[in-house]
Coordinates of C-alpha atoms and ligand atoms in Angstrom, one line a residue:
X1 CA 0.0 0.0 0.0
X2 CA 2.6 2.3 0.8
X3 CA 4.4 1.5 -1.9
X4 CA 1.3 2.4 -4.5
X5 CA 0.8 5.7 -2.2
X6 CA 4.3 6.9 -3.1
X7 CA 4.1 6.5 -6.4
X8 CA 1.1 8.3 -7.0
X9 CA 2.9 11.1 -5.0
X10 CA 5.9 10.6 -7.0
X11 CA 3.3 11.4 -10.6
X12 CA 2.4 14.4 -8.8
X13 CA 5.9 15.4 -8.1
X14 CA 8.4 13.9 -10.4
X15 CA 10.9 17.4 -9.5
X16 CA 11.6 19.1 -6.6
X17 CA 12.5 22.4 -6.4
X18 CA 15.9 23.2 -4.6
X19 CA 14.7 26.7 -3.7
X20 CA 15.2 26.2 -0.1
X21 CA 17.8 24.1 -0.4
X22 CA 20.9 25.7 0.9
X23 CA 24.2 23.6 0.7
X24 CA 24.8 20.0 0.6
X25 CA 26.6 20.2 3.6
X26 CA 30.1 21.8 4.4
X27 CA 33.2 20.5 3.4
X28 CA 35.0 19.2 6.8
X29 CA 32.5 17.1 9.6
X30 CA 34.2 19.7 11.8
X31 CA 32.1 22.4 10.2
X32 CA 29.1 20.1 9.1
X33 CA 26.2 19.3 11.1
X34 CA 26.9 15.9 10.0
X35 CA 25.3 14.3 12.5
X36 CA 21.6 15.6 10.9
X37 CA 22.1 13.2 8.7
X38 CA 24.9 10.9 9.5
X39 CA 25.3 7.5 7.6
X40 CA 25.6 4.6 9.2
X41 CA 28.5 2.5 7.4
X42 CA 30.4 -0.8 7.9
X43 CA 33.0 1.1 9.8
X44 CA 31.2 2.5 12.4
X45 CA 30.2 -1.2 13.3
X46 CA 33.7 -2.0 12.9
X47 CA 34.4 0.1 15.4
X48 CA 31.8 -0.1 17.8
X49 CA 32.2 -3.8 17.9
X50 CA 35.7 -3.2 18.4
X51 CA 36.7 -4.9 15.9
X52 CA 39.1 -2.4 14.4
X53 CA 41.1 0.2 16.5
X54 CA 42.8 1.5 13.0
X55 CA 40.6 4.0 10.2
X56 CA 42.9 4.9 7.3
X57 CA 41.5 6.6 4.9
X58 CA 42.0 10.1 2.4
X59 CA 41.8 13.3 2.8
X60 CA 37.5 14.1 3.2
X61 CA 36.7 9.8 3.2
X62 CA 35.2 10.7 6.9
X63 CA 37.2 10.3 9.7
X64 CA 36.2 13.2 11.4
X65 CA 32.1 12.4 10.6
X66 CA 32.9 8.8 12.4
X67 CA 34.8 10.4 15.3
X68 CA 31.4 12.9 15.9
X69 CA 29.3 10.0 15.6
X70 CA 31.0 8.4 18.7
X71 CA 31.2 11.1 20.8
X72 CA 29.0 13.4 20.3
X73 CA 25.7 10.9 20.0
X74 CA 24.4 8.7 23.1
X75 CA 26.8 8.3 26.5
X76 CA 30.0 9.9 27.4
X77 CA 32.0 6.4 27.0
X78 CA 33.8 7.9 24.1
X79 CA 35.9 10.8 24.2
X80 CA 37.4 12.8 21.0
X81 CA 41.0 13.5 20.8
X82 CA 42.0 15.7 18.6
X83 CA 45.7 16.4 18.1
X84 CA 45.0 19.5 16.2
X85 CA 47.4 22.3 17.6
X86 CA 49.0 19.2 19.5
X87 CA 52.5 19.7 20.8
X88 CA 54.7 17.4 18.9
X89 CA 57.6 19.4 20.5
X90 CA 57.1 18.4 23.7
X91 CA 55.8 15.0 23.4
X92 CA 59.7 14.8 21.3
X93 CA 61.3 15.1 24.3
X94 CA 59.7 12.5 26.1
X95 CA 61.7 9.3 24.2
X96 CA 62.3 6.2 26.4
X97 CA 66.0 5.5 26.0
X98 CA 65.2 1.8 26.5
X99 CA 63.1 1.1 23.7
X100 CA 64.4 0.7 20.1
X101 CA 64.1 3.9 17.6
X102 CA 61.1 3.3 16.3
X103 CA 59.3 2.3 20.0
X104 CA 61.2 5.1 21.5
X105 CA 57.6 6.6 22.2
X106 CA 55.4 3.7 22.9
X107 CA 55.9 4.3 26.9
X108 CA 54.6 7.5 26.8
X109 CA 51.8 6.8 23.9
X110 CA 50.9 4.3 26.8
X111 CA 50.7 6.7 29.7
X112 CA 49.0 9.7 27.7
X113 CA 46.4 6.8 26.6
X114 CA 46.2 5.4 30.2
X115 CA 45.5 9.5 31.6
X116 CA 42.5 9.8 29.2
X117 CA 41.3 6.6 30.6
X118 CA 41.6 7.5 33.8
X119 CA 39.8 10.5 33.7
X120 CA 37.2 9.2 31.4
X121 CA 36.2 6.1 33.9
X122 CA 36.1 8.7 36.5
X123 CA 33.2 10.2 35.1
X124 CA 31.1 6.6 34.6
X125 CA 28.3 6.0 36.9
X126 CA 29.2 3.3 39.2
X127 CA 32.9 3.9 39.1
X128 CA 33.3 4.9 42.4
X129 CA 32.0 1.8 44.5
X130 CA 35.7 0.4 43.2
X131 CA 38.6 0.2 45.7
X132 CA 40.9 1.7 43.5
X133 CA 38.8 5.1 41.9
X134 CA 40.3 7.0 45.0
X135 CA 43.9 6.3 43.9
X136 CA 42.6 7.5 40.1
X137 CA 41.3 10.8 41.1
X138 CA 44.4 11.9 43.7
X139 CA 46.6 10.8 40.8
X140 CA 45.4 13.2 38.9
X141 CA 44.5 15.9 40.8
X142 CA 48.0 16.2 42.6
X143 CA 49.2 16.1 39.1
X144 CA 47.3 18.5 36.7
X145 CA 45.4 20.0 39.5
X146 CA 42.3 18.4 38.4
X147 CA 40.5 15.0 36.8
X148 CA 40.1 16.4 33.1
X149 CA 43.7 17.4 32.3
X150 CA 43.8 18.8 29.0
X151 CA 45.2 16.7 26.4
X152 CA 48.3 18.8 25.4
X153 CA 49.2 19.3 29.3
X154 CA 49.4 15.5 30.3
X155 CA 53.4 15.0 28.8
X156 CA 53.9 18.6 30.2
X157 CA 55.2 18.1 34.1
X158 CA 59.1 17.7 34.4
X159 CA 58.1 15.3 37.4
X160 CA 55.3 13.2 38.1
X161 CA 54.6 13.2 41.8
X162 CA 53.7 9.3 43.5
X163 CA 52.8 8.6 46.8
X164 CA 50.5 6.6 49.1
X165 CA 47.3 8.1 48.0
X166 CA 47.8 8.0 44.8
X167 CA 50.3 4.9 43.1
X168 CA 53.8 3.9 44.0
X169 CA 54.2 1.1 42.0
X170 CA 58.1 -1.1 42.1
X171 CA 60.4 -0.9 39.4
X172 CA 63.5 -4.1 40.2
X173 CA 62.0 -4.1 43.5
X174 CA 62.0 0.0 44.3
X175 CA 59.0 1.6 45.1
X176 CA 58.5 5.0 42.9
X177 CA 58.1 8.3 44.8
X178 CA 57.6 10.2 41.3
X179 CA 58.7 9.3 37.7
X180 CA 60.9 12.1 36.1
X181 CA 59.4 13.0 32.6
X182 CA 62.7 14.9 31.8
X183 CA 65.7 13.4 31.3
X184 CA 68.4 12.3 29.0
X185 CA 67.2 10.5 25.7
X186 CA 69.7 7.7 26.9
X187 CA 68.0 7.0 29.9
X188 CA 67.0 3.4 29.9
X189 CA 65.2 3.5 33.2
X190 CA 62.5 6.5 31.6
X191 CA 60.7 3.4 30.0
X192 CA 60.9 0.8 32.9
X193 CA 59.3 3.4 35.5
X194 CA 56.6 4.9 33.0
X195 CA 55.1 1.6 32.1
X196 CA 55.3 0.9 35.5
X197 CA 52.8 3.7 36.3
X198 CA 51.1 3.2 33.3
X199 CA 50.0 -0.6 34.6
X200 CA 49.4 0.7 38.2
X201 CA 46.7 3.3 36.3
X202 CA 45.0 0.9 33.9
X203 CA 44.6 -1.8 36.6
X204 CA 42.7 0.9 38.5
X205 CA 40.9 1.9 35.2
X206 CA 40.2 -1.8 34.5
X207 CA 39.0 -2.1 38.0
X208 CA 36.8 0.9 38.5
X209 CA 35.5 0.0 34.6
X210 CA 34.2 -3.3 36.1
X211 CA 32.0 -1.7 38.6
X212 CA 30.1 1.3 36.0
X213 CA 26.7 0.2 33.9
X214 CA 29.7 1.5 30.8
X215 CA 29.5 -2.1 28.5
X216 CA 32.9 -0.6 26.8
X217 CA 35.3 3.2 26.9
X218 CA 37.0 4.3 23.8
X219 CA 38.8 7.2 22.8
X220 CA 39.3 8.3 19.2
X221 CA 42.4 10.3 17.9
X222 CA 41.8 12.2 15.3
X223 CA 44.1 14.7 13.0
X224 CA 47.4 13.4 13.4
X225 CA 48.4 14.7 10.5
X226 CA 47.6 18.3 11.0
X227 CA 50.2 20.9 10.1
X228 CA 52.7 18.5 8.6
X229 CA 53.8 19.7 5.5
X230 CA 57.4 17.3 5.8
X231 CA 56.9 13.9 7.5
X232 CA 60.0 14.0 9.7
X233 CA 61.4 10.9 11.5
X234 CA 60.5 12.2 14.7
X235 CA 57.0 12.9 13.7
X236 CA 56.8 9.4 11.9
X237 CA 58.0 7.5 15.2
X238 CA 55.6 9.2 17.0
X239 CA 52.8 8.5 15.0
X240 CA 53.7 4.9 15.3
X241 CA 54.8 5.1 18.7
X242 CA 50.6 5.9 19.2
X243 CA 49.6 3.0 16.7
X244 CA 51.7 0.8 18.8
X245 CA 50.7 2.0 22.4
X246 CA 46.4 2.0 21.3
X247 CA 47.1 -1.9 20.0
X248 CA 48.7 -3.1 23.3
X249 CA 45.9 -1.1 25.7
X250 CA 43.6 -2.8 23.4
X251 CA 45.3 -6.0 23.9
X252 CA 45.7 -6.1 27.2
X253 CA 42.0 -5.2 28.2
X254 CA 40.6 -7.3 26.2
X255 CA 41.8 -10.5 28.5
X256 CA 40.4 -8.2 31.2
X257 CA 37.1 -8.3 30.9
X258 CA 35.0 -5.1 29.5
X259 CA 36.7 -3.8 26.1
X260 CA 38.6 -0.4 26.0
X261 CA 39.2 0.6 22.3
X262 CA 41.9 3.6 21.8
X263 CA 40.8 4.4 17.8
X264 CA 43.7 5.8 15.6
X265 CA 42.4 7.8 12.7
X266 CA 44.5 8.1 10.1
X267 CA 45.4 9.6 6.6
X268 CA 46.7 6.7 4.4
X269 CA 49.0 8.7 2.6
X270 CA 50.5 8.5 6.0
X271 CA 50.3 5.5 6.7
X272 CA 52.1 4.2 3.6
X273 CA 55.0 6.3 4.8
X274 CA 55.6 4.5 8.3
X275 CA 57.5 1.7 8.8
X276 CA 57.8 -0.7 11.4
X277 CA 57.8 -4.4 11.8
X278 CA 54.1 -5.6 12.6
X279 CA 52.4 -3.0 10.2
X280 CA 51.4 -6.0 7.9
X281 CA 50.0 -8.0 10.4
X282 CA 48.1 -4.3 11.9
X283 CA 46.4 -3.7 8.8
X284 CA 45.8 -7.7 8.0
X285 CA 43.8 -7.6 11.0
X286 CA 42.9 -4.8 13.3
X287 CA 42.4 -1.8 10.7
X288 CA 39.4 -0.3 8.8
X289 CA 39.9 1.2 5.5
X290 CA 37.9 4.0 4.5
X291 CA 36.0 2.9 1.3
X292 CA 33.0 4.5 -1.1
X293 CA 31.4 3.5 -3.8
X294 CA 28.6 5.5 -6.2
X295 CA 25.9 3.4 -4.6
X296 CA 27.4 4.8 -1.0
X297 CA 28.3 7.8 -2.2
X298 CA 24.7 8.2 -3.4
X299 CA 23.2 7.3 0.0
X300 CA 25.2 9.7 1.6
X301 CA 23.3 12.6 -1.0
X302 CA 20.3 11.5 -0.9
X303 CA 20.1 11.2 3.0
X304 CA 21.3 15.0 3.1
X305 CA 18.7 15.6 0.5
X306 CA 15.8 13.7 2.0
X307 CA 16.8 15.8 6.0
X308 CA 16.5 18.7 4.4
X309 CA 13.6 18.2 1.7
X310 CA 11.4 15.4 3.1
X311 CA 11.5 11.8 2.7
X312 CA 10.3 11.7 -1.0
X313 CA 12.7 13.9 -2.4
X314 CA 15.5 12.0 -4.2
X315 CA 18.4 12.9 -6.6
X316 CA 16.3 11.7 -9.3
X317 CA 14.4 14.3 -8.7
X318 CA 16.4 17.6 -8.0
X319 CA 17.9 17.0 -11.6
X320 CA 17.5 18.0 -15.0
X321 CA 16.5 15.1 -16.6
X322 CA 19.0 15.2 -19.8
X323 CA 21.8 13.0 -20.0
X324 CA 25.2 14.4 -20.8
X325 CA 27.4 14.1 -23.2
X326 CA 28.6 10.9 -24.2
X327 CA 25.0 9.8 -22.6
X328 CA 26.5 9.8 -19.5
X329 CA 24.1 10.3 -16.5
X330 CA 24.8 13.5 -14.5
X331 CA 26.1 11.0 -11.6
X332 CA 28.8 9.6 -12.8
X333 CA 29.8 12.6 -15.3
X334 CA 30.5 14.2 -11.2
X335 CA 32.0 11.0 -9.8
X336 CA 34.2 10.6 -12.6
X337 CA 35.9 14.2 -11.5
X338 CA 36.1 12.6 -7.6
X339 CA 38.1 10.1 -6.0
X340 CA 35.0 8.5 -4.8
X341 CA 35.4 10.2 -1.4
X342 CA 32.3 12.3 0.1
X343 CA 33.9 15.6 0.3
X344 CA 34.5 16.1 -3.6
X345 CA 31.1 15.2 -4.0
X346 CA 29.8 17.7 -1.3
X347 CA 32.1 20.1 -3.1
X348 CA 31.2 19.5 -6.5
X349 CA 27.2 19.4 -5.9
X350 CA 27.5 23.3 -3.6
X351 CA 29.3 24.7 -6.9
X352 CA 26.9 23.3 -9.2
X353 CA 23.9 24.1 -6.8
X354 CA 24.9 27.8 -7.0
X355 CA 25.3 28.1 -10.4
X356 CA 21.4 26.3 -10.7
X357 CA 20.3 29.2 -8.4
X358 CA 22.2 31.8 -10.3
X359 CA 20.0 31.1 -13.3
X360 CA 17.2 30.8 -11.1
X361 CA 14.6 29.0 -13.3
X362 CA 11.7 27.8 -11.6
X363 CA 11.9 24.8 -10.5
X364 CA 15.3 25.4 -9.4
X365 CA 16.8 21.9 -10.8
X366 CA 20.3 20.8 -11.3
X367 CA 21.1 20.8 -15.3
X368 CA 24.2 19.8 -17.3
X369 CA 24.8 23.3 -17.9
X370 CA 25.7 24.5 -14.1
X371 CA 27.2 21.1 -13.7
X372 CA 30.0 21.8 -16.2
X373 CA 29.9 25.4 -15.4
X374 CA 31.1 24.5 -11.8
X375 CA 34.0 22.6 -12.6
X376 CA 36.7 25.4 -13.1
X377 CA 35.7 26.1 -9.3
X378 CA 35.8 22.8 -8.6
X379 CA 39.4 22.1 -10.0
X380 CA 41.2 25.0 -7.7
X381 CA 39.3 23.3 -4.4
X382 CA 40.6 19.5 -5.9
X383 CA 44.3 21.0 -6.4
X384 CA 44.4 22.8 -3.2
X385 CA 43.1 19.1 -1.2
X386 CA 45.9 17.3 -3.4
X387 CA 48.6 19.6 -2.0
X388 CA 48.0 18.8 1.4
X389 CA 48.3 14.6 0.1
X390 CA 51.0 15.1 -2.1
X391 CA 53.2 18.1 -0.6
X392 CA 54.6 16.2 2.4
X393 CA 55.7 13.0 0.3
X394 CA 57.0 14.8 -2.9
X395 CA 58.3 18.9 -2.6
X396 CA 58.4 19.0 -6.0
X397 CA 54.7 17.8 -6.9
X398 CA 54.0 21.9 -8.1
X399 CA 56.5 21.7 -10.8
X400 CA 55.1 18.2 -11.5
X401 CA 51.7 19.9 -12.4
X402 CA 53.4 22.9 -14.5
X403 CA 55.2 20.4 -16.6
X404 CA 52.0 18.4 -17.3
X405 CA 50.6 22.3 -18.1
X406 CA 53.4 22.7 -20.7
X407 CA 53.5 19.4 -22.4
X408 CA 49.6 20.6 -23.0
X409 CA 48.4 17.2 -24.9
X410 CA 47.1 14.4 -22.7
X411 CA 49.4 11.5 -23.8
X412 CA 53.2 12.4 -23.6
X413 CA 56.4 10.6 -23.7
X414 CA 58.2 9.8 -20.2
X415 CA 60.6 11.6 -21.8
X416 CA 59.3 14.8 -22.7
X417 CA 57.7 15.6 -18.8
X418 CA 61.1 14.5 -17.3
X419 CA 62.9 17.2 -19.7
X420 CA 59.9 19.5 -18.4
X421 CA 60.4 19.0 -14.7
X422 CA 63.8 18.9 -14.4
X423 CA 63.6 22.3 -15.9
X424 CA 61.5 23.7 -13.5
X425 CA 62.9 21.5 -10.4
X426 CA 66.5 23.0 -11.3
X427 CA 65.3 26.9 -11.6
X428 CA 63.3 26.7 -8.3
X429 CA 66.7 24.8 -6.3
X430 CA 69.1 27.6 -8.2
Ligands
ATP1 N1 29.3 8.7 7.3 C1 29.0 9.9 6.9 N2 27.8 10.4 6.9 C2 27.5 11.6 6.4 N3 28.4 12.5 6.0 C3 29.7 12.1 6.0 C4 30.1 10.8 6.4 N4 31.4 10.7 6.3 C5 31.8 11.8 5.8 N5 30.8 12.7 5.6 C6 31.0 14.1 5.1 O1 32.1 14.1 4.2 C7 32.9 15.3 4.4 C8 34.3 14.9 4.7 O2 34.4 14.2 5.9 P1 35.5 14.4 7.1 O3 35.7 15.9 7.3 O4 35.0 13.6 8.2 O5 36.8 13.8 6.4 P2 38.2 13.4 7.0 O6 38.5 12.0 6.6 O7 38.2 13.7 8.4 O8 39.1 14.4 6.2 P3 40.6 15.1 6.7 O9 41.6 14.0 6.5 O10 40.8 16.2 5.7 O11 40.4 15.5 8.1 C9 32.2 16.1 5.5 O12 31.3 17.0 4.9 C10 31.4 15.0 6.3 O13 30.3 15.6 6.9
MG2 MG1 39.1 15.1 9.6

């Protein structure tokens, strides 16, 4: 019946009018009320099963979107951590002497991760019938003078103050009275006494977890990648210093009882980059890949269109119905131009949704017209998202473009672009 009811509507109504239609949505899920009309996909139950504890994916493939999903929507068992503004400086310094190069950082990775446990289990009703919450909470208070410290100030102290009401856990049978955060880089015993502390806190975490209605905690780090225009060695071991550390908290609580799932979103661009010996087996297993497809890609319109314009709206319906050139449906004419990730397509659709309105023809539909007329616009916002990819892996990538400019034809010999490039390489160097 409903079925037959919709269809008649849909004779009455085969357009609708994107008059009131503003934007398909802004560009980052920072800036995007995302959440209005959030799709569900196999990630997000990845993750919430805890299945996966790694998200790689490109630039605007929705890492961000997922991260909102879990923390701002139902409970406060997920908290957002974004490293945005982080300071990479600082956390530099902290490098466990111990540990080879490339796990120089896992100890503190560990206790940073272990921190915004602590404080997020704190806040879980039930928490406090547990024996240990007390030991939490003076922890953290003699520490950062309160039981949120911020995320940038929890590698800050020089010294971390232990005693008796708080932990004083044993390293070799010596019972710590504070862990110095500031030492050499050659100082094996930084590593020893941190993850020392570090198990003293998640035991109490674990413990105080046990006794809250919480099923799970889980934190999601989100824009590692912010501000790097180089990918530096010490950046890159820190990056995998945190892959590292998240997989072993995983690890270890998932023999404990309730899961605790530190999430690690990150750009695979970046990933590619890192080296280290389990990242096969990391991303065999443990890791979700960010992935659309024109079917998905679709949903994800058509769910912005129908919160905005009612449930029978569709993009059948807020389009011309002409085919382009080459008989190719308006659809894939734009998807062709993306890399299949939601933020071209978001992009795309606002340009050629202002260009619709700028004619202004009642109904206001999208036609082939506006969306070829959008495309120079289009091109600058697809370079400038490229640079960010391409700029820290390859310096040169500019110069790459101008050559491709100058050859001018769309098949060349290897030849000919390496003559170009060199050319410009060498006069940007002199
Ligand atoms: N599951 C989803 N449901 C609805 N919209 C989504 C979804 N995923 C992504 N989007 C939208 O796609 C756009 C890009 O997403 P987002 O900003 O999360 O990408 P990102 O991977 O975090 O990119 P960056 O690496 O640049 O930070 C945003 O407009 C966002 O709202
Ligand atoms: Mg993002």
């Amino acid at each position: 019946m409903a079925q037959r009811y919709n269809r008649a509507e849909d004779m009455q109504n085969p357009t609708v009018s994107l008059r009131d239609f503003d934007t398909f949505g802004d560009v980052a899920a920072e800036d995007d009320p995302v959440l209005e009309y959030f799709l569900s996909t196999n990630a997000v139950e990845s993750i919430r099963k805890n299945e996966s504890f790694l998200v790689l994916g490109r630039k605007g493939t929705g890492k961000t979107a997922i991260v909102r999903h879990f923390t701002e929507t139902g409970g406060s068992t997920s908290k957002a951590l974004s490293l945005r503004g982080y300071p990479w400086n600082v956390h530099a310094l902290r490098v466990d002497g111990g540990a080879s190069d490339i796990e120089a950082y896992v100890s503190s990775w560990r206790y940073l991760i272990a921190v915004e446990l602590a404080s997020l289990v704190l806040k879980q009703e039930g928490a406090w019938q547990s024996s240990l919450i007390n030991s939490l909470d003076n922890f953290l208070k003699e520490n950062y003078g309160g039981s949120s410290p911020k995320l940038e100030d929890i590698l800050r102290p020089k010294r971390l103050k232990l005693n008796k009401i708080s932990f004083m856990p044993s390293v070799m049978g010596n019972q710590l009275g504070g862990v110095d955060l500031e030492r050499s880089s050659r100082d094996h015993q930084f590593g020893l006494e941190l993850n020392a502390l570090t198990s003293a806190i998640m035991d109490a975490v674990r413990d105080a977890l046990s006794w809250c209605k919480a099923e799970s905690l889980s934190l999601h780090f989100d824009e590692l990648d912010q501000g790097i225009t180089v990918l530096d060695d010490s950046r890159e071991r820190m990056i995998i210093g945190l892959i590292i550390a998240a997989r072993e908290i995983k690890r270890e609580s998932e023999k404990a009882g309730k899961p605790i799932n530190p999430v690690v979103y990150l750009r695979s661009d970046i990933w590619e980059e890192l080296n280290f010996s389990d990242k096969n087996k990391i991303s065999q297993t443990l890791t979700h890949i960010l992935e659309w497809n024109s079917a998905t890609l679709l949903d994800l319109i058509e769910t912005r269109i129908k919160a905005k314009l009612g449930t029978s709206a569709s993009w059948d319906k807020i389009i011309e119905p002409e085919l382009m050139r080459g008989s190719q449906p308006k659809w894939n004419h734009i998807l062709s131009r993306t890399f299949l990730r939601p933020r071209d397509v978001i992009r795309f659709l606002n340009g050629a949704l202002k260009e619709a309105k700028k004619r202004g023809v009642e109904p206001i539909l999208l036609s082939n017209k506006d969306i070829v007329s959008s495309r120079e616009d289009y091109s600058s916002y697809l370079k400038a998202e490229l640079d960010d990819e391409i700029r820290p892996h390859w310096q040169q990538w500019g110069e790459a473009l101008q050559a491709c400019s100058a050859i001018s034809t769309i098949t060349f010999e290897k030849s000919d672009f390496e003559r170009e490039y060199r050319a410009r390489v060498s006069k940007e160097t002199k």
